[in-house]
Coordinates of C-alpha atoms in Angstrom, one line a residue:
M1 CA -16.0 105.8 44.5
K2 CA -12.7 105.6 46.4
K3 CA -14.2 108.3 48.7
L4 CA -17.3 106.3 49.2
N5 CA -15.2 103.2 50.2
A6 CA -13.2 105.4 52.6
L7 CA -16.2 106.7 54.2
L8 CA -17.8 103.2 54.6
L9 CA -14.6 102.1 56.0
L10 CA -14.4 104.9 58.5
L11 CA -18.1 104.3 59.6
A12 CA -17.2 100.7 60.1
V13 CA -14.4 101.5 62.3
S14 CA -16.3 103.9 64.3
S15 CA -19.2 101.5 64.7
F16 CA -16.7 98.8 65.8
N17 CA -15.1 101.2 68.5
A18 CA -18.4 102.6 69.8
Q19 CA -19.9 99.1 69.8
I20 CA -22.1 98.3 72.9
I21 CA -21.8 94.7 73.6
S22 CA -24.8 92.7 74.9
G23 CA -25.1 89.0 76.1
T24 CA -26.0 86.6 78.9
V25 CA -23.7 85.4 81.6
M26 CA -24.3 81.7 82.0
S27 CA -23.1 78.8 84.3
R28 CA -21.4 76.3 82.0
N29 CA -22.0 73.4 84.5
E30 CA -25.7 74.2 85.1
N31 CA -26.5 75.9 81.9
Q32 CA -28.3 78.5 83.8
P33 CA -27.9 82.2 83.8
V34 CA -25.8 83.9 86.5
P35 CA -27.6 87.1 87.9
Y36 CA -26.0 90.3 89.1
V37 CA -22.6 89.7 87.8
K38 CA -20.1 92.6 87.5
I39 CA -18.7 93.0 84.1
G40 CA -16.0 95.6 83.6
V41 CA -12.7 96.6 82.1
E42 CA -9.6 95.8 84.3
K43 CA -8.2 98.7 86.1
E44 CA -11.0 100.9 85.1
N45 CA -14.1 102.4 87.0
I46 CA -16.5 101.4 84.1
G47 CA -18.8 98.6 83.9
T48 CA -22.0 97.1 84.4
V49 CA -24.1 94.5 86.5
S50 CA -26.2 91.9 84.7
D51 CA -30.0 91.6 85.7
D52 CA -31.6 88.8 87.5
K53 CA -31.7 86.7 84.2
G54 CA -27.9 87.3 83.5
H55 CA -28.5 89.8 80.7
F56 CA -26.1 92.7 80.4
S57 CA -25.0 95.5 78.0
I58 CA -21.7 97.4 78.2
D59 CA -20.4 100.2 76.3
L60 CA -16.7 99.5 75.2
S61 CA -16.4 102.8 73.3
G62 CA -12.8 104.1 73.0
F63 CA -11.1 101.1 74.9
D64 CA -8.1 99.5 73.3
A65 CA -8.6 96.1 71.9
S66 CA -5.9 94.6 73.9
R67 CA -7.5 95.7 77.3
K68 CA -9.0 92.9 79.5
I69 CA -12.7 92.4 80.4
K70 CA -13.0 90.9 83.7
I71 CA -15.8 89.0 85.4
E72 CA -15.5 87.7 89.0
V73 CA -18.3 85.9 90.8
P74 CA -17.8 83.8 94.1
G75 CA -18.1 80.0 93.2
Y76 CA -16.9 80.5 89.7
E77 CA -13.5 80.7 88.1
P78 CA -12.5 84.3 87.1
Y79 CA -13.2 85.2 83.6
A80 CA -10.7 87.4 81.6
E81 CA -11.0 88.2 77.9
T82 CA -9.5 90.8 75.7
V83 CA -11.8 93.8 74.5
Q84 CA -11.3 92.5 71.0
N85 CA -12.3 88.9 71.6
F86 CA -15.2 90.1 74.0
R87 CA -16.8 92.2 71.2
K88 CA -17.1 88.9 69.2
Q89 CA -19.3 87.6 72.0
D90 CA -22.0 90.4 71.2
K91 CA -25.6 88.8 71.3
Q92 CA -24.0 85.6 72.6
Q93 CA -23.6 83.7 75.9
V94 CA -20.8 84.2 78.2
F95 CA -20.0 81.0 80.2
L96 CA -18.4 80.9 83.6
N97 CA -16.9 77.7 84.9
E98 CA -17.6 76.5 88.6
K99 CA -15.0 76.2 91.0
T100 CA -14.3 72.7 92.5
K101 CA -15.2 73.3 96.2
N102 CA -12.9 71.8 98.7
I103 CA -14.6 71.3 101.9
K104 CA -12.3 71.4 104.7
E105 CA -13.1 70.0 108.2
V106 CA -12.6 72.5 111.0
S107 CA -11.6 71.1 114.4
I108 CA -11.7 73.4 117.2
K109 CA -12.7 72.7 120.9
V110 CA -16.1 73.8 121.7
K111 CA -15.4 74.8 125.2
K112 CA -13.1 77.6 124.0
L113 CA -15.5 79.3 121.8
V114 CA -17.1 82.5 122.6
D115 CA -19.0 85.2 120.9
K116 CA -17.3 88.5 120.1
N117 CA -18.1 91.6 118.0
W118 CA -15.4 93.4 115.8
G119 CA -15.6 96.5 113.5
V120 CA -17.4 99.8 113.5
N121 CA -20.3 100.0 115.8
T122 CA -21.3 103.7 115.4
K123 CA -24.9 104.6 114.7
T124 CA -24.2 108.2 114.3
K125 CA -26.4 110.3 112.0
S126 CA -24.0 113.2 111.2
V127 CA -21.2 111.2 109.4
L128 CA -22.5 109.0 106.7
Y129 CA -21.9 107.0 103.7
S130 CA -24.6 107.9 101.1
V131 CA -25.9 105.6 98.6
N132 CA -27.9 107.6 96.0
P133 CA -28.7 106.2 92.7
K134 CA -29.3 109.7 91.2
F135 CA -25.6 110.5 91.4
K136 CA -23.2 109.1 88.8
K137 CA -23.8 105.5 88.1
E138 CA -20.2 104.4 88.4
D139 CA -20.2 106.0 91.8
F140 CA -23.4 104.3 92.9
L141 CA -22.1 100.8 91.8
G142 CA -18.9 101.3 93.7
E143 CA -17.8 98.9 96.5
T144 CA -16.9 99.9 100.1
A145 CA -15.0 97.8 102.5
L146 CA -13.7 97.6 106.0
E147 CA -10.5 95.9 107.2
F148 CA -10.3 93.1 110.1
N149 CA -7.3 91.3 111.4
A150 CA -8.3 88.2 113.5
S151 CA -5.4 86.9 115.7
K152 CA -6.9 83.4 115.8
R153 CA -9.1 81.3 113.5
S154 CA -12.7 82.8 113.7
K155 CA -16.0 81.9 112.2
I156 CA -18.1 84.7 111.0
K157 CA -21.7 84.3 112.3
N158 CA -23.5 87.7 111.3
I159 CA -22.3 90.7 109.2
N160 CA -23.9 93.9 110.6
L161 CA -24.5 97.1 108.6
N162 CA -25.6 100.2 110.8
I163 CA -28.1 102.2 108.5
A164 CA -28.8 105.6 109.4
S165 CA -31.8 106.3 106.9
Y166 CA -33.6 104.1 104.2
T167 CA -35.8 105.4 101.5
S168 CA -36.6 103.2 98.6
D169 CA -39.6 102.5 96.3
R170 CA -38.4 98.7 96.1
P171 CA -36.1 96.1 97.8
V172 CA -32.4 97.2 97.5
L173 CA -30.2 94.7 96.1
M174 CA -26.8 94.3 98.0
R175 CA -24.0 92.1 97.5
Y176 CA -21.6 91.0 100.4
S177 CA -17.8 90.0 99.6
I178 CA -15.1 88.9 101.9
Y179 CA -11.6 89.5 100.5
S180 CA -8.2 88.3 101.3
E181 CA -5.4 91.0 101.9
K182 CA -2.4 91.8 99.5
N183 CA 0.0 94.8 100.3
G184 CA -2.7 96.4 102.6
F185 CA -5.7 96.2 100.2
P186 CA -8.4 93.8 99.5
D187 CA -7.4 91.2 97.0
K188 CA -9.3 88.0 96.2
N189 CA -12.9 87.1 97.1
I190 CA -12.7 84.0 99.4
L191 CA -16.2 83.2 99.4
D192 CA -17.2 80.0 97.8
E193 CA -20.8 81.2 96.9
E194 CA -22.5 84.5 96.2
I195 CA -24.2 86.3 99.1
T196 CA -26.9 88.8 97.9
V197 CA -29.7 90.4 99.9
E198 CA -32.7 92.3 98.8
L199 CA -32.8 94.7 101.7
T200 CA -36.2 96.2 102.8
Q201 CA -37.1 98.7 105.6
D202 CA -38.5 96.1 107.9
M203 CA -35.3 94.2 107.9
I204 CA -33.5 96.9 109.6
K205 CA -34.0 96.8 113.5
D206 CA -32.8 99.4 115.7
G207 CA -30.6 101.0 112.9
T208 CA -28.9 97.9 112.0
Y209 CA -29.4 95.2 109.4
T210 CA -27.9 91.9 110.4
L211 CA -27.1 89.2 107.9
D212 CA -26.9 85.7 109.2
V213 CA -24.0 83.9 107.4
N214 CA -23.6 81.1 110.0
D215 CA -24.7 78.6 107.6
H216 CA -22.0 79.7 104.8
N217 CA -19.3 78.3 107.2
I218 CA -17.1 81.3 106.7
W219 CA -13.7 80.9 108.6
V220 CA -11.2 83.5 108.8
Q221 CA -7.7 84.3 110.3
G222 CA -5.1 87.1 109.7
K223 CA -6.2 90.2 107.7
F224 CA -9.4 90.2 105.6
F225 CA -11.9 92.6 104.3
I226 CA -15.8 92.8 104.5
G227 CA -17.1 94.5 101.2
I228 CA -20.6 95.7 100.4
Q229 CA -21.8 96.7 97.0
F230 CA -25.3 98.0 95.8
L231 CA -26.1 96.3 92.5
K232 CA -29.4 97.5 91.3
E233 CA -30.7 101.3 91.0
F234 CA -33.9 102.4 92.9
E235 CA -35.6 105.6 93.6
G236 CA -34.6 106.7 97.0
R237 CA -31.5 107.0 99.2
I238 CA -29.7 105.0 101.8
T239 CA -27.2 106.3 104.3
I240 CA -24.9 104.2 106.3
S241 CA -23.3 105.4 109.5
A242 CA -19.7 105.9 109.2
A243 CA -16.7 106.4 111.7
L244 CA -14.5 109.3 111.4
F245 CA -10.7 108.8 111.5
R246 CA -11.0 105.1 110.8
T247 CA -9.8 103.9 107.5
G248 CA -12.1 102.5 104.9
F249 CA -11.6 101.3 101.3
L250 CA -13.4 102.1 98.0
R251 CA -13.3 100.9 94.4
K252 CA -15.4 101.3 91.3
F253 CA -15.9 98.2 89.4
Y254 CA -12.6 96.6 88.7
S255 CA -10.4 99.9 89.3
D256 CA -7.8 99.7 92.0
W257 CA -8.9 100.0 95.6
E258 CA -8.3 103.3 97.3
K259 CA -7.6 103.8 101.0
I260 CA -10.0 106.5 102.4
S261 CA -8.6 107.8 105.7
L262 CA -11.5 110.1 106.4
A263 CA -14.1 107.7 107.4
A264 CA -15.0 103.9 107.5
P265 CA -18.5 102.4 107.0
A266 CA -20.1 101.1 110.2
I267 CA -19.8 97.5 109.3
N268 CA -19.2 95.0 112.1
I269 CA -19.3 91.4 112.5
D270 CA -20.4 88.8 115.2
V271 CA -17.8 85.9 115.4
K272 CA -17.4 82.6 117.2
V273 CA -13.7 82.4 118.2
D274 CA -11.3 81.2 121.0
K275 CA -11.7 83.6 124.1
S276 CA -8.3 85.0 123.7
A277 CA -8.6 86.0 120.2
K278 CA -8.6 89.7 119.1
N279 CA -9.3 91.8 116.2
I280 CA -6.1 93.3 115.8
K281 CA -7.4 96.2 113.6
D282 CA -9.7 97.2 116.6
E283 CA -6.8 96.9 119.1
T284 CA -4.4 99.3 117.2
A285 CA -6.3 102.1 115.6
A286 CA -4.8 103.8 112.5
S287 CA -1.7 105.9 113.1
G288 CA -2.5 109.2 114.6
D289 CA -6.2 108.5 115.3
D290 CA -6.1 106.6 118.5
L291 CA -7.3 108.9 121.1
E292 CA -8.2 106.4 123.6
G293 CA -6.6 107.2 126.9
L294 CA -5.8 110.8 125.6
I295 CA -9.2 112.2 126.0
P296 CA -11.5 110.3 128.6
D297 CA -15.1 110.0 128.6
M298 CA -16.6 113.5 129.5
S299 CA -20.3 112.4 129.1
Q300 CA -21.0 112.6 132.7
Y301 CA -19.7 116.1 133.2
Q302 CA -21.4 117.2 130.0
I303 CA -24.8 116.1 131.2
E304 CA -24.3 117.8 134.7
S305 CA -23.0 121.0 132.9
G306 CA -25.9 120.9 130.5
N307 CA -28.3 120.7 133.4
S308 CA -26.8 123.6 135.3
I309 CA -28.1 127.2 134.9
Y310 CA -24.7 128.5 133.8
G311 CA -24.6 129.6 130.0
K312 CA -28.2 130.2 129.8
N313 CA -29.0 132.3 132.9
D314 CA -31.2 135.3 131.7
A315 CA -31.0 137.1 135.1
S316 CA -27.0 137.4 134.9
G317 CA -26.6 137.3 131.2
A318 CA -26.1 140.0 128.7
Y319 CA -24.5 140.8 125.2
L320 CA -21.7 143.2 124.1
P321 CA -22.2 144.3 120.3
L322 CA -18.8 144.2 118.7
K323 CA -17.8 144.3 115.0
N324 CA -19.0 141.2 113.5
T325 CA -20.0 139.6 116.8
K326 CA -22.3 139.7 119.8
L327 CA -20.4 138.6 122.8
Y328 CA -22.5 136.8 125.4
Y329 CA -21.3 136.9 129.1
E330 CA -22.7 136.4 132.4
V331 CA -21.6 138.0 135.7
Y332 CA -21.7 136.4 139.3
G333 CA -20.5 137.7 142.8
E334 CA -18.6 140.7 143.9
G335 CA -14.8 141.5 144.4
D336 CA -11.8 141.7 142.1
P337 CA -12.9 140.9 138.5
L338 CA -12.1 137.3 137.4
F339 CA -12.7 136.5 133.7
L340 CA -13.4 132.7 133.0
L341 CA -12.6 131.7 129.5
H342 CA -13.6 128.2 128.4
G343 CA -11.8 125.9 125.8
N344 CA -12.2 125.3 122.0
S345 CA -15.9 124.7 121.0
G346 CA -16.8 125.0 124.7
S347 CA -19.0 127.5 126.4
I348 CA -19.8 129.1 129.8
Q349 CA -21.4 126.2 131.2
D350 CA -18.1 124.3 131.2
F351 CA -17.3 126.1 134.4
Y352 CA -20.4 125.0 136.2
Q353 CA -18.2 123.6 139.1
Q354 CA -16.0 126.8 139.2
I355 CA -18.6 129.6 139.1
P356 CA -20.4 128.9 142.5
V357 CA -17.2 128.6 144.3
L358 CA -15.2 131.4 142.8
S359 CA -18.1 133.9 142.8
K360 CA -18.0 133.8 146.6
K361 CA -14.5 135.5 146.5
F362 CA -14.5 137.5 143.2
K363 CA -16.6 139.2 140.7
V364 CA -16.7 136.3 138.1
I365 CA -17.4 137.2 134.4
A366 CA -17.8 134.2 132.4
V367 CA -17.6 134.6 128.6
D368 CA -18.7 132.7 125.5
T369 CA -15.8 133.3 123.1
R370 CA -17.0 134.5 119.7
G371 CA -18.3 131.9 117.3
Q372 CA -19.1 129.6 120.5
G373 CA -21.8 129.2 123.1
K374 CA -24.3 132.0 122.6
S375 CA -21.8 134.4 121.0
T376 CA -22.0 134.9 117.3
D377 CA -19.6 135.8 114.5
T378 CA -20.6 136.9 111.2
S379 CA -17.3 137.7 109.7
R380 CA -15.6 135.3 107.3
K381 CA -12.2 135.7 108.9
D382 CA -10.0 132.9 110.3
F383 CA -10.2 133.1 114.2
T384 CA -7.1 134.2 116.1
Y385 CA -6.2 134.3 119.7
T386 CA -5.3 138.1 119.3
M387 CA -8.9 138.6 118.2
F388 CA -10.2 136.7 121.3
A389 CA -8.0 138.8 123.5
E390 CA -9.3 142.1 121.9
D391 CA -12.9 141.0 122.7
I392 CA -11.9 140.5 126.4
K393 CA -10.4 143.9 126.4
A394 CA -13.6 145.6 125.0
L395 CA -15.8 143.8 127.6
A396 CA -13.5 144.7 130.5
D397 CA -13.8 148.3 129.1
K398 CA -17.5 148.2 128.9
L399 CA -17.7 147.0 132.5
G400 CA -15.4 149.6 133.5
F401 CA -12.5 147.4 134.8
K402 CA -8.9 148.8 134.7
K403 CA -7.2 145.6 135.6
I404 CA -8.5 142.0 135.4
N405 CA -7.7 138.4 136.3
I406 CA -8.0 135.8 133.8
A407 CA -8.5 131.9 134.3
G408 CA -8.5 130.4 130.9
W409 CA -8.8 126.6 130.0
S410 CA -7.1 125.4 126.9
D411 CA -7.9 128.1 124.2
G412 CA -8.9 130.2 127.1
G413 CA -5.6 129.9 128.6
I414 CA -3.9 131.0 125.3
T415 CA -6.1 134.1 125.2
G416 CA -5.2 134.8 128.7
L417 CA -1.4 134.8 127.6
E418 CA -2.2 136.9 124.7
F419 CA -4.2 139.2 126.7
A420 CA -1.1 139.6 129.1
L421 CA 1.3 140.4 126.2
K422 CA -1.0 142.8 124.5
Y423 CA -2.4 144.5 127.2
P424 CA 0.0 144.4 130.4
E425 CA -1.2 147.4 132.2
N426 CA -4.8 145.9 132.1
C427 CA -3.7 142.3 133.1
N428 CA -3.3 141.5 136.9
K429 CA -2.8 137.6 137.1
V430 CA -3.3 134.8 134.7
I431 CA -4.2 131.1 135.4
A432 CA -3.4 129.1 132.1
I433 CA -4.9 125.5 132.3
G434 CA -3.8 123.2 129.5
A435 CA -2.4 125.9 127.3
N436 CA 0.3 125.7 124.6
A437 CA 2.5 128.4 123.3
F438 CA 2.7 126.9 119.7
P439 CA 1.0 124.1 117.8
E440 CA 4.0 121.8 118.3
G441 CA 3.1 121.6 121.9
V442 CA 0.3 119.4 121.3
D443 CA 0.3 115.6 121.3
E444 CA 0.9 114.2 117.8
R445 CA -2.1 112.0 118.0
L446 CA -4.5 115.0 118.7
A447 CA -2.8 117.0 115.9
S448 CA -3.4 114.2 113.5
H449 CA -6.9 113.9 114.6
M450 CA -7.5 117.5 113.9
K451 CA -6.0 117.5 110.6
N452 CA -8.3 114.6 109.6
Q453 CA -11.3 116.6 111.2
L454 CA -10.4 119.6 109.1
L455 CA -10.1 117.5 106.1
V456 CA -13.6 116.0 106.7
L457 CA -15.2 119.6 107.2
Q458 CA -13.5 120.8 103.9
V459 CA -14.9 117.8 102.0
Q460 CA -18.3 118.3 103.4
N461 CA -18.2 122.0 102.9
D462 CA -21.4 122.6 105.0
P463 CA -22.0 126.3 105.6
K464 CA -23.6 125.4 109.0
K465 CA -20.1 124.1 110.1
F466 CA -18.1 127.1 109.1
D467 CA -17.4 128.1 112.8
E468 CA -16.4 124.5 113.4
K469 CA -13.9 124.5 110.6
R470 CA -12.4 127.9 112.0
L471 CA -12.1 126.4 115.4
V472 CA -10.2 123.4 114.1
K473 CA -7.9 125.6 112.1
I474 CA -7.0 127.8 114.9
M475 CA -6.0 124.8 117.0
L476 CA -3.8 123.6 114.0
N477 CA -2.2 127.0 113.1
E478 CA -1.9 128.8 116.4
P479 CA -0.7 130.2 118.8
H480 CA 2.8 131.5 117.7
L481 CA 4.1 132.5 121.2
T482 CA 8.0 132.4 121.0
K483 CA 10.1 131.9 124.1
K484 CA 11.1 135.6 123.6
D485 CA 7.2 136.5 123.7
L486 CA 6.8 134.3 126.9
G487 CA 9.6 136.1 128.5
K488 CA 7.9 139.5 128.0
I489 CA 4.9 138.6 130.0
K490 CA 5.0 140.7 133.3
S491 CA 1.9 139.5 135.0
P492 CA 2.1 136.6 137.3
V493 CA 1.0 133.4 135.7
L494 CA 0.1 130.1 137.2
V495 CA 0.7 127.4 134.6
I496 CA -1.4 124.3 135.1
A497 CA -1.6 120.9 133.1
G498 CA -2.4 117.3 133.8
D499 CA 0.2 114.5 133.8
K500 CA -1.9 112.8 131.2
D501 CA -2.6 116.2 129.2
V502 CA -2.9 116.5 125.4
I503 CA -0.3 119.4 126.0
K504 CA 3.1 117.7 126.2
Q505 CA 4.6 118.0 129.6
D506 CA 8.0 119.2 128.5
H507 CA 6.2 121.9 126.6
T508 CA 4.1 123.0 129.7
E509 CA 7.5 123.0 131.8
M510 CA 9.1 125.1 129.0
M511 CA 6.3 127.7 129.3
A512 CA 6.6 127.9 133.0
K513 CA 10.3 128.3 132.8
Q514 CA 10.2 131.1 130.2
I515 CA 7.5 133.3 131.8
P516 CA 9.5 135.3 134.4
N517 CA 7.0 135.4 137.3
S518 CA 5.3 132.1 136.9
E519 CA 4.4 128.9 139.1
L520 CA 3.8 125.5 137.6
K521 CA 1.6 122.8 138.8
I522 CA 1.1 119.2 137.1
Y523 CA -2.0 117.6 138.3
K524 CA -1.6 113.9 139.1
D525 CA -4.1 111.5 137.4
A526 CA -5.6 114.2 135.3
S527 CA -6.1 114.7 131.6
H528 CA -6.8 117.9 129.7
M529 CA -10.2 118.2 131.5
I530 CA -9.0 119.4 134.8
P531 CA -11.9 121.8 135.4
F532 CA -14.0 118.8 135.0
E533 CA -12.0 116.0 136.7
K534 CA -10.2 118.2 139.4
A535 CA -12.7 120.9 140.2
D536 CA -12.0 121.2 143.9
E537 CA -8.4 121.1 143.7
L538 CA -8.5 123.6 140.9
N539 CA -10.9 126.2 142.7
A540 CA -8.6 126.1 145.7
D541 CA -5.4 126.6 143.5
I542 CA -7.2 129.6 141.8
V543 CA -8.3 131.3 144.9
K544 CA -4.8 130.8 146.6
F545 CA -2.8 132.1 143.6
L546 CA -5.1 135.4 143.3
E547 CA -5.2 136.1 147.0
K548 CA -1.4 136.0 147.4

């Protein structure tokens, strides 16, 4: 009998601990159900969302009786109760008290108000925030947010969400929240009323869903966060565009917010504001990720180079089969051999302004470095500049050249210096454009950018981006040319950089000082993109240097 009583007691305790609590969330003032309410355990990523009639079920198995259950809904006072007391609510109604609304009159001179747009505007389809109900439920029901910082009092008119793709068998239920800030993270929801939307495909215009919140009279100033959460499962998938190297925020139910430095969701807002107001978050990008002014817009040159014949000229192109690679190159002109070596992730076509000029004086051999352009690489090894230099030696031997000149841009310049060190008897002269001797010679902003980029690629783990990952790694980890190494270079070297280069100017000057037979030229009003920006000047300098 004692054993039976003990067993019954054990079963009762187990049943109590594993109890699934069900109920209905109600408005005490209106005695009406409150739909789509988040019910969860404080500081945990476990919870549920009530349905359109306020009904819910939550599994509290294993939670200590003293833990807190939380319910937070705009327009209602926060609800908090211990797990022990909440279990007593099983099959009962849970009542929320409405907040007393304090309507404040906002006085602002109409003549000073202007329309502005702040936030992340990208519509990329390659960097995405994915919403897929087939993944873990707690992940699907998580919330993402973006930080803003208004310098002056501003009224939010529209909240825009850039959606790259939408597939669903039914309208997709979304909740919008606006949070105050505390210690750099979202804190309290400042909305006086719930904002939910049933999103359908036809509501998305030109890749953007625009939510008009003008009538909600939302005024903000200082730091705040726009949050978006998907509340109801559906068959399908939604992808939201995201901006790399911008900081976003994530949380699951009532767990702590996490700062995500890899990417931020493409949320932006239309505001009505004083014309002098700024979104400070836009004006000051996250530390290390502000590349504005460091790398200018090169789209014009990229279009022009893509429209040129170079890099795809079957009449002058050929392949050299080597171990793990087929090295693609093109040959133009006659005279002393001049190898043109492009920068990281570039190709032959980057020299579209150099080849037609230099081929009038020299035999130009433009090369796609392995794993870039039309050159392949089937190995799984990390790239090295020594490996690249060995490829150039093999190609020079194949073409029957005893001595060659090299004009290399960025990575190509480093390869040229490695070639001069490894094969001094085969190297005539080197022009190194925007090259560095070791990783610390690169501007810290670009280095930080590349570290984030590598982290993203590692998280994505996309086999198609394996070469891209190797190309980022080589920039972060190489080269390792010491001052002593530079002092061993016997070939004449023309060291070139821009006064706004991503290579630090004192680093460039150090290189020129350490190389015994070198010349230095710093181009004025030039970035790292000298072959694009200063093509005529560069061509003239190369010819002059090689003809000495």
